[in-house]
Amino acid sequence: MTIYNLPRPLRVGFASNADTFARMADEEAIEALSSLGSFEHHLCDEPSSWDEAPPENSAAIDKLVAFASSLDALLVCHGSPRLTGAILDRLPNLKFIAEVEGDRFSQRIDVNAAAERGVTVVDTTNGSSYPVAEWALAMAMIGLRNAGALFRRMIDGEVLFQKWAERVADPGFNGELTGRSVGLIGAGYIGRRLIELLQPFQADIYAFDPYAPRVLADIYDITLTSLEQVMACDVVISLVPLTPETKGMVGEKELNLLRPRSVFVNVSRGAVVDQAALIRRLVRGDVVASLDVFDPEPLEADSPLRTMHNVFLTPHIAGVTAPCGPRFLTLAADEIARKFAGHRTRHDLVPRAGVKS
């Protein structure tokens, strides 16, 4: 973490459930937060969801307010009550909030209410962009070889050893990434990291992201284009967060644009894709899907996806690595230091138009 000149020692707190604290708060993370002044953890266990705000629990809220009443900065994660305007009114000393593991559209903080009260809000979930981008790349390569099907056949006891001519003719052995077209649905933290990882493959990269700055195309030498153009690439990778705008954005129409022998990868959220429509597209057998997320989760035991030989499945593990959790906290510590040293923070959550506080 960069060393900043702070005007005074800061009081920093972290509200989460026990599992989250155990996963994130390693020695390095605690040292980074403690170096700001003092650091304390508040144990809370409110219901947690990626998509919905925790229900109001007055007892849990009162305990959180008592814990945070003298804090300069508060980190929140799974287990924390939702920080509403009414709660922030009871925390006049609080100047900084970090959403540690939600996303840019987290329901755990009323960002509009915080902005109205002059409280800076950041999210550090870009800390998971490294493993998610790595896994997206791996799933693309697995899909291009349809390696999931080969794995299933081998563990079922089938002897697989083909002559060279047979291998070249087999679509499962005909999928190099080098020089292919790759389409990204979303060009945020994960998308930009993935673009960097794709550079050695000399791929033609296309991205659909209405919010991406145009300069991104020049910086990374990619093409910003429509969703329809992205869906027609050799490899299509979904990276967008789940919002009302993105829910179901990849539907029957979009999936029918997938070209034969292409690969569809989803490491974002299951509900971004119409799963029933995806199953219908996969039944045709001419495309491969590598899926880390589903709708609902966990994937139903009787889902057709479990038995398809043109599908590779993992149980929402893209961002689950040992270094990832502590990275969220060290990034938060760096953002706190930036804020109180008078510098601009890097990962601000901004008020959303049309959302009432």
mmCIF file of C-alpha atoms in Angstrom:
data_model
loop_
_atom_site.group_PDB
_atom_site.id
_atom_site.type_symbol
_atom_site.label_atom_id
_atom_site.label_comp_id
_atom_site.label_asym_id
_atom_site.label_seq_id
_atom_site.Cartn_x
_atom_site.Cartn_y
_atom_site.Cartn_z
ATOM 1 C CA MET A 1 0.000 0.000 0.000
ATOM 2 C CA THR A 2 1.246 3.487 -0.848
ATOM 3 C CA ILE A 3 2.204 5.574 2.200
ATOM 4 C CA TYR A 4 0.164 8.779 2.513
ATOM 5 C CA ASN A 5 0.480 11.643 4.983
ATOM 6 C CA LEU A 6 -2.670 11.479 7.082
ATOM 7 C CA PRO A 7 -3.729 14.524 9.125
ATOM 8 C CA ARG A 8 -4.405 12.373 12.209
ATOM 9 C CA PRO A 9 -4.888 8.732 13.219
ATOM 10 C CA LEU A 10 -8.153 7.405 11.817
ATOM 11 C CA ARG A 11 -10.737 5.130 13.375
ATOM 12 C CA VAL A 12 -11.666 2.382 10.942
ATOM 13 C CA GLY A 13 -14.261 -0.359 11.371
ATOM 14 C CA PHE A 14 -15.433 -3.388 9.415
ATOM 15 C CA ALA A 15 -18.959 -4.819 9.741
ATOM 16 C CA SER A 16 -19.422 -8.378 8.494
ATOM 17 C CA ASN A 17 -20.316 -11.909 9.470
ATOM 18 C CA ALA A 18 -17.731 -14.282 10.919
ATOM 19 C CA ASP A 19 -17.129 -16.266 7.734
ATOM 20 C CA THR A 20 -16.378 -13.136 5.730
ATOM 21 C CA PHE A 21 -13.966 -11.796 8.337
ATOM 22 C CA ALA A 22 -12.122 -15.112 8.547
ATOM 23 C CA ARG A 23 -11.784 -15.256 4.768
ATOM 24 C CA MET A 24 -10.604 -11.682 4.264
ATOM 25 C CA ALA A 25 -8.797 -10.490 7.358
ATOM 26 C CA ASP A 26 -5.360 -12.046 7.060
ATOM 27 C CA GLU A 27 -2.310 -10.542 8.758
ATOM 28 C CA GLU A 28 -1.440 -8.271 5.839
ATOM 29 C CA ALA A 29 -4.979 -6.890 5.509
ATOM 30 C CA ILE A 30 -5.315 -6.190 9.226
ATOM 31 C CA GLU A 31 -1.899 -4.522 9.259
ATOM 32 C CA ALA A 32 -2.889 -2.285 6.327
ATOM 33 C CA LEU A 33 -6.100 -1.166 8.037
ATOM 34 C CA SER A 34 -4.488 -0.792 11.474
ATOM 35 C CA SER A 35 -1.716 1.370 10.010
ATOM 36 C CA LEU A 36 -4.319 4.073 9.386
ATOM 37 C CA GLY A 37 -4.868 4.523 13.128
ATOM 38 C CA SER A 38 -7.075 1.963 14.837
ATOM 39 C CA PHE A 39 -9.100 -0.908 13.410
ATOM 40 C CA GLU A 40 -12.013 -2.878 14.875
ATOM 41 C CA HIS A 41 -14.373 -5.544 13.597
ATOM 42 C CA HIS A 42 -18.115 -5.633 14.305
ATOM 43 C CA LEU A 43 -19.726 -9.055 14.069
ATOM 44 C CA CYS A 44 -23.173 -9.015 12.467
ATOM 45 C CA ASP A 45 -25.149 -11.666 10.660
ATOM 46 C CA GLU A 46 -27.932 -10.111 8.617
ATOM 47 C CA PRO A 47 -29.144 -12.052 5.542
ATOM 48 C CA SER A 48 -26.891 -11.378 2.569
ATOM 49 C CA SER A 49 -27.670 -11.484 -1.131
ATOM 50 C CA TRP A 50 -25.908 -10.306 -4.273
ATOM 51 C CA ASP A 51 -29.097 -8.755 -5.578
ATOM 52 C CA GLU A 52 -31.287 -7.633 -2.671
ATOM 53 C CA ALA A 53 -30.875 -5.306 0.290
ATOM 54 C CA PRO A 54 -30.842 -6.884 3.767
ATOM 55 C CA PRO A 55 -34.213 -6.541 5.538
ATOM 56 C CA GLU A 56 -34.442 -3.896 8.247
ATOM 57 C CA ASN A 57 -33.625 -5.198 11.715
ATOM 58 C CA SER A 58 -33.778 -2.442 14.320
ATOM 59 C CA ALA A 59 -31.723 -4.345 16.894
ATOM 60 C CA ALA A 60 -28.936 -5.037 14.384
ATOM 61 C CA ILE A 61 -29.041 -1.423 13.214
ATOM 62 C CA ASP A 62 -28.737 -0.081 16.773
ATOM 63 C CA LYS A 63 -25.702 -2.305 17.390
ATOM 64 C CA LEU A 64 -24.069 -1.139 14.177
ATOM 65 C CA VAL A 65 -24.697 2.523 15.031
ATOM 66 C CA ALA A 66 -23.186 2.040 18.491
ATOM 67 C CA PHE A 67 -20.114 0.441 16.910
ATOM 68 C CA ALA A 68 -19.703 3.042 14.167
ATOM 69 C CA SER A 69 -20.646 6.210 16.066
ATOM 70 C CA SER A 70 -17.049 7.423 16.387
ATOM 71 C CA LEU A 71 -15.637 5.926 13.182
ATOM 72 C CA ASP A 72 -14.104 7.929 10.363
ATOM 73 C CA ALA A 73 -14.401 5.053 7.889
ATOM 74 C CA LEU A 74 -16.620 1.976 7.761
ATOM 75 C CA LEU A 75 -16.219 -1.107 5.602
ATOM 76 C CA VAL A 76 -19.310 -3.259 5.061
ATOM 77 C CA CYS A 77 -19.783 -6.711 3.615
ATOM 78 C CA HIS A 78 -21.893 -9.864 3.989
ATOM 79 C CA GLY A 79 -23.798 -9.714 7.275
ATOM 80 C CA SER A 80 -24.002 -5.934 7.593
ATOM 81 C CA PRO A 81 -27.338 -4.119 7.773
ATOM 82 C CA ARG A 82 -28.078 -1.786 4.877
ATOM 83 C CA LEU A 83 -26.704 1.718 5.371
ATOM 84 C CA THR A 84 -29.664 4.034 4.793
ATOM 85 C CA GLY A 85 -29.988 7.774 5.100
ATOM 86 C CA ALA A 86 -31.601 7.351 8.520
ATOM 87 C CA ILE A 87 -28.608 5.362 9.752
ATOM 88 C CA LEU A 88 -26.112 7.833 8.289
ATOM 89 C CA ASP A 89 -27.897 10.655 10.125
ATOM 90 C CA ARG A 90 -26.937 8.855 13.337
ATOM 91 C CA LEU A 91 -23.274 8.682 12.273
ATOM 92 C CA PRO A 92 -22.200 12.335 11.865
ATOM 93 C CA ASN A 93 -18.476 11.513 12.147
ATOM 94 C CA LEU A 94 -18.512 9.011 9.298
ATOM 95 C CA LYS A 95 -16.910 10.355 6.114
ATOM 96 C CA PHE A 96 -16.105 7.189 4.187
ATOM 97 C CA ILE A 97 -17.822 3.869 3.400
ATOM 98 C CA ALA A 98 -16.417 0.939 1.440
ATOM 99 C CA GLU A 99 -18.517 -1.845 -0.051
ATOM 100 C CA VAL A 100 -16.015 -4.663 0.174
ATOM 101 C CA GLU A 101 -17.567 -7.510 -1.803
ATOM 102 C CA GLY A 102 -20.766 -6.492 -3.514
ATOM 103 C CA ASP A 103 -20.450 -4.717 -6.815
ATOM 104 C CA ARG A 104 -20.889 -1.284 -8.358
ATOM 105 C CA PHE A 105 -24.648 -1.659 -7.938
ATOM 106 C CA SER A 106 -24.618 -3.044 -4.420
ATOM 107 C CA GLN A 107 -27.817 -2.928 -2.386
ATOM 108 C CA ARG A 108 -25.977 -2.717 0.932
ATOM 109 C CA ILE A 109 -25.470 1.055 0.795
ATOM 110 C CA ASP A 110 -27.812 3.888 -0.130
ATOM 111 C CA VAL A 111 -25.238 5.663 -2.273
ATOM 112 C CA ASN A 112 -27.539 8.578 -3.045
ATOM 113 C CA ALA A 113 -28.160 9.226 0.655
ATOM 114 C CA ALA A 114 -24.436 9.049 1.362
ATOM 115 C CA ALA A 115 -23.654 11.559 -1.389
ATOM 116 C CA GLU A 116 -26.281 13.949 -0.030
ATOM 117 C CA ARG A 117 -24.490 13.832 3.334
ATOM 118 C CA GLY A 118 -21.001 14.293 1.921
ATOM 119 C CA VAL A 119 -19.912 10.714 2.600
ATOM 120 C CA THR A 120 -17.531 9.156 0.075
ATOM 121 C CA VAL A 121 -18.523 5.635 -1.009
ATOM 122 C CA VAL A 122 -16.211 3.261 -2.855
ATOM 123 C CA ASP A 123 -16.302 -0.389 -3.818
ATOM 124 C CA THR A 124 -13.250 -2.612 -3.857
ATOM 125 C CA THR A 125 -14.721 -5.521 -5.764
ATOM 126 C CA ASN A 126 -12.284 -4.856 -8.581
ATOM 127 C CA GLY A 127 -9.983 -6.899 -6.350
ATOM 128 C CA SER A 128 -11.672 -9.979 -7.800
ATOM 129 C CA SER A 129 -11.093 -8.862 -11.392
ATOM 130 C CA TYR A 130 -7.778 -10.718 -11.485
ATOM 131 C CA PRO A 131 -9.035 -14.254 -10.760
ATOM 132 C CA VAL A 132 -12.300 -13.747 -12.649
ATOM 133 C CA ALA A 133 -10.461 -12.605 -15.775
ATOM 134 C CA GLU A 134 -8.051 -15.524 -15.459
ATOM 135 C CA TRP A 135 -10.919 -17.998 -15.161
ATOM 136 C CA ALA A 136 -12.768 -16.426 -18.091
ATOM 137 C CA LEU A 137 -9.669 -16.953 -20.220
ATOM 138 C CA ALA A 138 -9.318 -20.541 -19.025
ATOM 139 C CA MET A 139 -12.997 -21.293 -19.716
ATOM 140 C CA ALA A 140 -12.693 -19.849 -23.210
ATOM 141 C CA MET A 141 -9.774 -22.146 -23.963
ATOM 142 C CA ILE A 142 -11.535 -25.158 -22.438
ATOM 143 C CA GLY A 143 -14.587 -24.370 -24.550
ATOM 144 C CA LEU A 144 -12.591 -24.022 -27.752
ATOM 145 C CA ARG A 145 -11.347 -27.607 -27.299
ATOM 146 C CA ASN A 146 -14.649 -28.799 -25.809
ATOM 147 C CA ALA A 147 -12.405 -30.236 -23.113
ATOM 148 C CA GLY A 148 -15.297 -30.697 -20.720
ATOM 149 C CA ALA A 149 -16.757 -33.397 -22.963
ATOM 150 C CA LEU A 150 -13.395 -35.121 -23.285
ATOM 151 C CA PHE A 151 -12.966 -35.102 -19.513
ATOM 152 C CA ARG A 152 -16.385 -36.681 -19.021
ATOM 153 C CA ARG A 153 -15.600 -39.400 -21.546
ATOM 154 C CA MET A 154 -12.235 -40.191 -19.968
ATOM 155 C CA ILE A 155 -13.553 -40.492 -16.416
ATOM 156 C CA ASP A 156 -16.323 -42.720 -17.787
ATOM 157 C CA GLY A 157 -13.570 -45.100 -18.873
ATOM 158 C CA GLU A 158 -13.563 -44.425 -22.591
ATOM 159 C CA VAL A 159 -10.211 -44.867 -24.321
ATOM 160 C CA LEU A 160 -9.481 -41.635 -26.171
ATOM 161 C CA PHE A 161 -6.507 -41.598 -28.481
ATOM 162 C CA GLN A 162 -7.060 -40.504 -32.047
ATOM 163 C CA LYS A 163 -4.725 -40.343 -34.979
ATOM 164 C CA TRP A 164 -3.617 -36.879 -36.070
ATOM 165 C CA ALA A 165 -6.004 -36.731 -39.041
ATOM 166 C CA GLU A 166 -8.923 -37.736 -36.822
ATOM 167 C CA ARG A 167 -8.012 -35.113 -34.237
ATOM 168 C CA VAL A 168 -7.883 -32.297 -36.777
ATOM 169 C CA ALA A 169 -11.318 -33.298 -38.077
ATOM 170 C CA ASP A 170 -12.779 -33.434 -34.560
ATOM 171 C CA PRO A 171 -14.285 -30.043 -33.564
ATOM 172 C CA GLY A 172 -13.145 -30.732 -30.011
ATOM 173 C CA PHE A 173 -9.523 -30.539 -31.130
ATOM 174 C CA ASN A 174 -9.909 -27.667 -33.550
ATOM 175 C CA GLY A 175 -10.100 -24.662 -31.298
ATOM 176 C CA GLU A 176 -7.092 -22.405 -31.038
ATOM 177 C CA LEU A 177 -7.539 -19.037 -29.368
ATOM 178 C CA THR A 178 -4.691 -17.420 -31.284
ATOM 179 C CA GLY A 179 -5.975 -15.058 -33.958
ATOM 180 C CA ARG A 180 -9.653 -15.593 -33.140
ATOM 181 C CA SER A 181 -12.314 -12.959 -32.575
ATOM 182 C CA VAL A 182 -13.311 -12.457 -28.944
ATOM 183 C CA GLY A 183 -16.429 -10.540 -27.950
ATOM 184 C CA LEU A 184 -16.823 -9.090 -24.470
ATOM 185 C CA ILE A 185 -20.183 -8.183 -22.982
ATOM 186 C CA GLY A 186 -18.949 -5.542 -20.561
ATOM 187 C CA ALA A 187 -15.628 -3.708 -20.403
ATOM 188 C CA GLY A 188 -15.319 -2.816 -16.734
ATOM 189 C CA TYR A 189 -12.632 -3.934 -14.299
ATOM 190 C CA ILE A 190 -12.818 -7.594 -15.312
ATOM 191 C CA GLY A 191 -13.108 -6.842 -19.013
ATOM 192 C CA ARG A 192 -10.040 -4.619 -19.007
ATOM 193 C CA ARG A 193 -8.002 -7.173 -17.119
ATOM 194 C CA LEU A 194 -9.120 -9.861 -19.579
ATOM 195 C CA ILE A 195 -8.145 -7.667 -22.531
ATOM 196 C CA GLU A 196 -4.643 -7.480 -21.064
ATOM 197 C CA LEU A 197 -4.507 -11.267 -20.680
ATOM 198 C CA LEU A 198 -5.631 -11.737 -24.285
ATOM 199 C CA GLN A 199 -2.835 -9.651 -25.788
ATOM 200 C CA PRO A 200 -0.372 -12.530 -26.423
ATOM 201 C CA PHE A 201 -3.049 -14.382 -28.415
ATOM 202 C CA GLN A 202 -3.285 -11.690 -31.094
ATOM 203 C CA ALA A 203 -7.057 -11.895 -30.875
ATOM 204 C CA ASP A 204 -9.397 -9.380 -32.481
ATOM 205 C CA ILE A 205 -11.290 -8.028 -29.485
ATOM 206 C CA TYR A 206 -14.765 -6.510 -29.683
ATOM 207 C CA ALA A 207 -16.624 -5.126 -26.675
ATOM 208 C CA PHE A 208 -20.175 -4.026 -25.969
ATOM 209 C CA ASP A 209 -20.414 -1.582 -23.089
ATOM 210 C CA PRO A 210 -22.538 1.577 -23.435
ATOM 211 C CA TYR A 211 -20.715 3.126 -20.472
ATOM 212 C CA ALA A 212 -17.147 2.475 -21.624
ATOM 213 C CA PRO A 213 -15.228 5.638 -22.555
ATOM 214 C CA ARG A 214 -14.281 5.827 -26.216
ATOM 215 C CA VAL A 215 -10.629 6.252 -25.309
ATOM 216 C CA LEU A 216 -10.707 2.641 -24.116
ATOM 217 C CA ALA A 217 -10.649 1.490 -27.736
ATOM 218 C CA ASP A 218 -7.448 3.417 -28.390
ATOM 219 C CA ILE A 219 -5.746 2.387 -25.162
ATOM 220 C CA TYR A 220 -6.326 -1.334 -25.685
ATOM 221 C CA ASP A 221 -6.633 -1.461 -29.486
ATOM 222 C CA ILE A 222 -10.114 -2.978 -29.370
ATOM 223 C CA THR A 223 -13.380 -2.255 -31.175
ATOM 224 C CA LEU A 224 -16.353 -0.922 -29.214
ATOM 225 C CA THR A 225 -19.443 -2.170 -30.976
ATOM 226 C CA SER A 226 -23.009 -3.444 -30.613
ATOM 227 C CA LEU A 227 -24.170 -6.474 -28.654
ATOM 228 C CA GLU A 228 -25.183 -8.092 -31.933
ATOM 229 C CA GLN A 229 -21.648 -7.791 -33.311
ATOM 230 C CA VAL A 230 -20.162 -9.184 -30.113
ATOM 231 C CA MET A 231 -22.484 -12.206 -30.204
ATOM 232 C CA ALA A 232 -21.150 -13.107 -33.662
ATOM 233 C CA CYS A 233 -17.535 -13.553 -32.472
ATOM 234 C CA ASP A 234 -15.701 -16.875 -32.182
ATOM 235 C CA VAL A 235 -15.667 -16.518 -28.399
ATOM 236 C CA VAL A 236 -18.295 -14.526 -26.481
ATOM 237 C CA ILE A 237 -17.727 -13.755 -22.793
ATOM 238 C CA SER A 238 -20.326 -12.213 -20.461
ATOM 239 C CA LEU A 239 -18.778 -9.941 -17.813
ATOM 240 C CA VAL A 240 -21.512 -7.446 -16.868
ATOM 241 C CA PRO A 241 -22.946 -6.974 -13.367
ATOM 242 C CA LEU A 242 -26.575 -7.875 -12.771
ATOM 243 C CA THR A 243 -28.792 -4.783 -12.835
ATOM 244 C CA PRO A 244 -32.383 -4.173 -13.947
ATOM 245 C CA GLU A 245 -30.881 -3.105 -17.270
ATOM 246 C CA THR A 246 -28.760 -6.226 -17.793
ATOM 247 C CA LYS A 247 -31.161 -8.863 -16.463
ATOM 248 C CA GLY A 248 -32.008 -11.180 -19.360
ATOM 249 C CA MET A 249 -30.075 -9.027 -21.839
ATOM 250 C CA VAL A 250 -28.715 -12.158 -23.541
ATOM 251 C CA GLY A 251 -31.910 -13.792 -24.732
ATOM 252 C CA GLU A 252 -33.169 -15.986 -27.549
ATOM 253 C CA LYS A 253 -32.448 -13.388 -30.224
ATOM 254 C CA GLU A 254 -28.879 -12.799 -29.070
ATOM 255 C CA LEU A 255 -28.083 -16.490 -28.544
ATOM 256 C CA ASN A 256 -29.247 -17.301 -32.055
ATOM 257 C CA LEU A 257 -26.492 -14.990 -33.307
ATOM 258 C CA LEU A 258 -23.826 -17.369 -31.985
ATOM 259 C CA ARG A 259 -22.004 -18.805 -34.969
ATOM 260 C CA PRO A 260 -21.473 -22.576 -35.309
ATOM 261 C CA ARG A 261 -18.424 -23.848 -33.374
ATOM 262 C CA SER A 262 -18.292 -20.698 -31.283
ATOM 263 C CA VAL A 263 -17.925 -20.638 -27.503
ATOM 264 C CA PHE A 264 -20.138 -18.793 -25.021
ATOM 265 C CA VAL A 265 -18.650 -18.069 -21.582
ATOM 266 C CA ASN A 266 -20.513 -16.633 -18.594
ATOM 267 C CA VAL A 267 -18.566 -15.550 -15.510
ATOM 268 C CA SER A 268 -20.836 -12.607 -14.624
ATOM 269 C CA ARG A 269 -24.273 -13.453 -13.200
ATOM 270 C CA GLY A 270 -26.620 -16.216 -14.268
ATOM 271 C CA ALA A 271 -29.647 -13.951 -14.651
ATOM 272 C CA VAL A 272 -27.891 -11.846 -17.287
ATOM 273 C CA VAL A 273 -28.653 -14.747 -19.637
ATOM 274 C CA ASP A 274 -32.057 -16.292 -20.363
ATOM 275 C CA GLN A 275 -31.077 -19.766 -19.191
ATOM 276 C CA ALA A 276 -33.989 -21.540 -20.848
ATOM 277 C CA ALA A 277 -33.093 -19.907 -24.158
ATOM 278 C CA LEU A 278 -29.444 -20.877 -23.660
ATOM 279 C CA ILE A 279 -30.425 -24.505 -23.145
ATOM 280 C CA ARG A 280 -32.492 -24.438 -26.336
ATOM 281 C CA ARG A 281 -29.512 -23.016 -28.219
ATOM 282 C CA LEU A 282 -27.132 -25.625 -26.824
ATOM 283 C CA VAL A 283 -29.445 -28.512 -27.708
ATOM 284 C CA ARG A 284 -28.618 -27.835 -31.344
ATOM 285 C CA GLY A 285 -25.105 -29.038 -30.542
ATOM 286 C CA ASP A 286 -23.113 -26.668 -32.743
ATOM 287 C CA VAL A 287 -21.808 -24.343 -30.008
ATOM 288 C CA VAL A 288 -20.049 -24.900 -26.692
ATOM 289 C CA ALA A 289 -20.784 -23.117 -23.406
ATOM 290 C CA SER A 290 -18.468 -22.686 -20.421
ATOM 291 C CA LEU A 291 -20.583 -21.555 -17.484
ATOM 292 C CA ASP A 292 -19.577 -20.498 -13.981
ATOM 293 C CA VAL A 293 -22.889 -18.869 -13.015
ATOM 294 C CA PHE A 294 -26.516 -19.916 -13.257
ATOM 295 C CA ASP A 295 -30.072 -18.787 -12.601
ATOM 296 C CA PRO A 296 -30.977 -19.912 -10.011
ATOM 297 C CA GLU A 297 -27.958 -20.918 -7.977
ATOM 298 C CA PRO A 298 -27.065 -23.564 -7.152
ATOM 299 C CA LEU A 299 -27.855 -25.144 -10.515
ATOM 300 C CA GLU A 300 -30.812 -27.499 -10.192
ATOM 301 C CA ALA A 301 -29.902 -31.174 -9.908
ATOM 302 C CA ASP A 302 -32.125 -32.027 -12.879
ATOM 303 C CA SER A 303 -30.991 -29.175 -15.143
ATOM 304 C CA PRO A 304 -30.283 -30.298 -18.724
ATOM 305 C CA LEU A 305 -27.029 -28.344 -18.499
ATOM 306 C CA ARG A 306 -25.632 -31.069 -16.238
ATOM 307 C CA THR A 307 -25.869 -33.739 -18.927
ATOM 308 C CA MET A 308 -24.932 -31.840 -22.081
ATOM 309 C CA HIS A 309 -21.601 -32.802 -23.610
ATOM 310 C CA ASN A 310 -21.073 -29.373 -25.145
ATOM 311 C CA VAL A 311 -21.130 -27.648 -21.753
ATOM 312 C CA PHE A 312 -18.355 -27.123 -19.195
ATOM 313 C CA LEU A 313 -19.611 -26.247 -15.707
ATOM 314 C CA THR A 314 -18.081 -24.804 -12.548
ATOM 315 C CA PRO A 315 -20.013 -23.751 -9.402
ATOM 316 C CA HIS A 316 -19.443 -19.954 -9.301
ATOM 317 C CA ILE A 317 -15.745 -20.174 -8.471
ATOM 318 C CA ALA A 318 -14.280 -17.543 -10.812
ATOM 319 C CA GLY A 319 -13.581 -15.048 -8.038
ATOM 320 C CA VAL A 320 -12.928 -17.572 -5.288
ATOM 321 C CA THR A 321 -9.195 -17.608 -4.577
ATOM 322 C CA ALA A 322 -7.254 -17.321 -1.336
ATOM 323 C CA PRO A 323 -5.616 -13.944 -2.166
ATOM 324 C CA CYS A 324 -8.872 -12.369 -3.341
ATOM 325 C CA GLY A 325 -10.562 -11.728 0.026
ATOM 326 C CA PRO A 326 -7.617 -9.976 1.694
ATOM 327 C CA ARG A 327 -7.103 -7.943 -1.480
ATOM 328 C CA PHE A 328 -10.557 -6.383 -0.977
ATOM 329 C CA LEU A 329 -9.473 -5.066 2.427
ATOM 330 C CA THR A 330 -6.043 -3.807 1.358
ATOM 331 C CA LEU A 331 -7.669 -1.951 -1.533
ATOM 332 C CA ALA A 332 -10.139 -0.420 0.930
ATOM 333 C CA ALA A 333 -7.255 0.647 3.176
ATOM 334 C CA ASP A 334 -5.583 2.356 0.236
ATOM 335 C CA GLU A 335 -8.801 4.172 -0.671
ATOM 336 C CA ILE A 336 -9.260 5.364 2.919
ATOM 337 C CA ALA A 337 -5.709 6.707 2.958
ATOM 338 C CA ARG A 338 -6.272 8.511 -0.329
ATOM 339 C CA LYS A 339 -9.480 10.099 0.926
ATOM 340 C CA PHE A 340 -8.111 11.441 4.202
ATOM 341 C CA ALA A 341 -4.786 12.539 2.693
ATOM 342 C CA GLY A 342 -6.744 14.811 0.372
ATOM 343 C CA HIS A 343 -6.354 12.766 -2.811
ATOM 344 C CA ARG A 344 -9.038 11.499 -5.178
ATOM 345 C CA THR A 345 -10.278 8.001 -4.524
ATOM 346 C CA ARG A 346 -10.161 5.618 -7.489
ATOM 347 C CA HIS A 347 -13.224 3.409 -7.142
ATOM 348 C CA ASP A 348 -16.103 5.707 -6.225
ATOM 349 C CA LEU A 349 -19.709 4.628 -6.238
ATOM 350 C CA VAL A 350 -21.743 7.507 -7.607
ATOM 351 C CA PRO A 351 -25.420 8.385 -7.142
ATOM 352 C CA ARG A 352 -27.744 6.760 -9.645
ATOM 353 C CA ALA A 353 -30.300 8.865 -11.481
ATOM 354 C CA GLY A 354 -33.880 7.997 -10.716
ATOM 355 C CA VAL A 355 -33.026 6.175 -7.483
ATOM 356 C CA LYS A 356 -34.551 7.751 -4.406
ATOM 357 C CA SER A 357 -32.561 7.842 -1.186
#
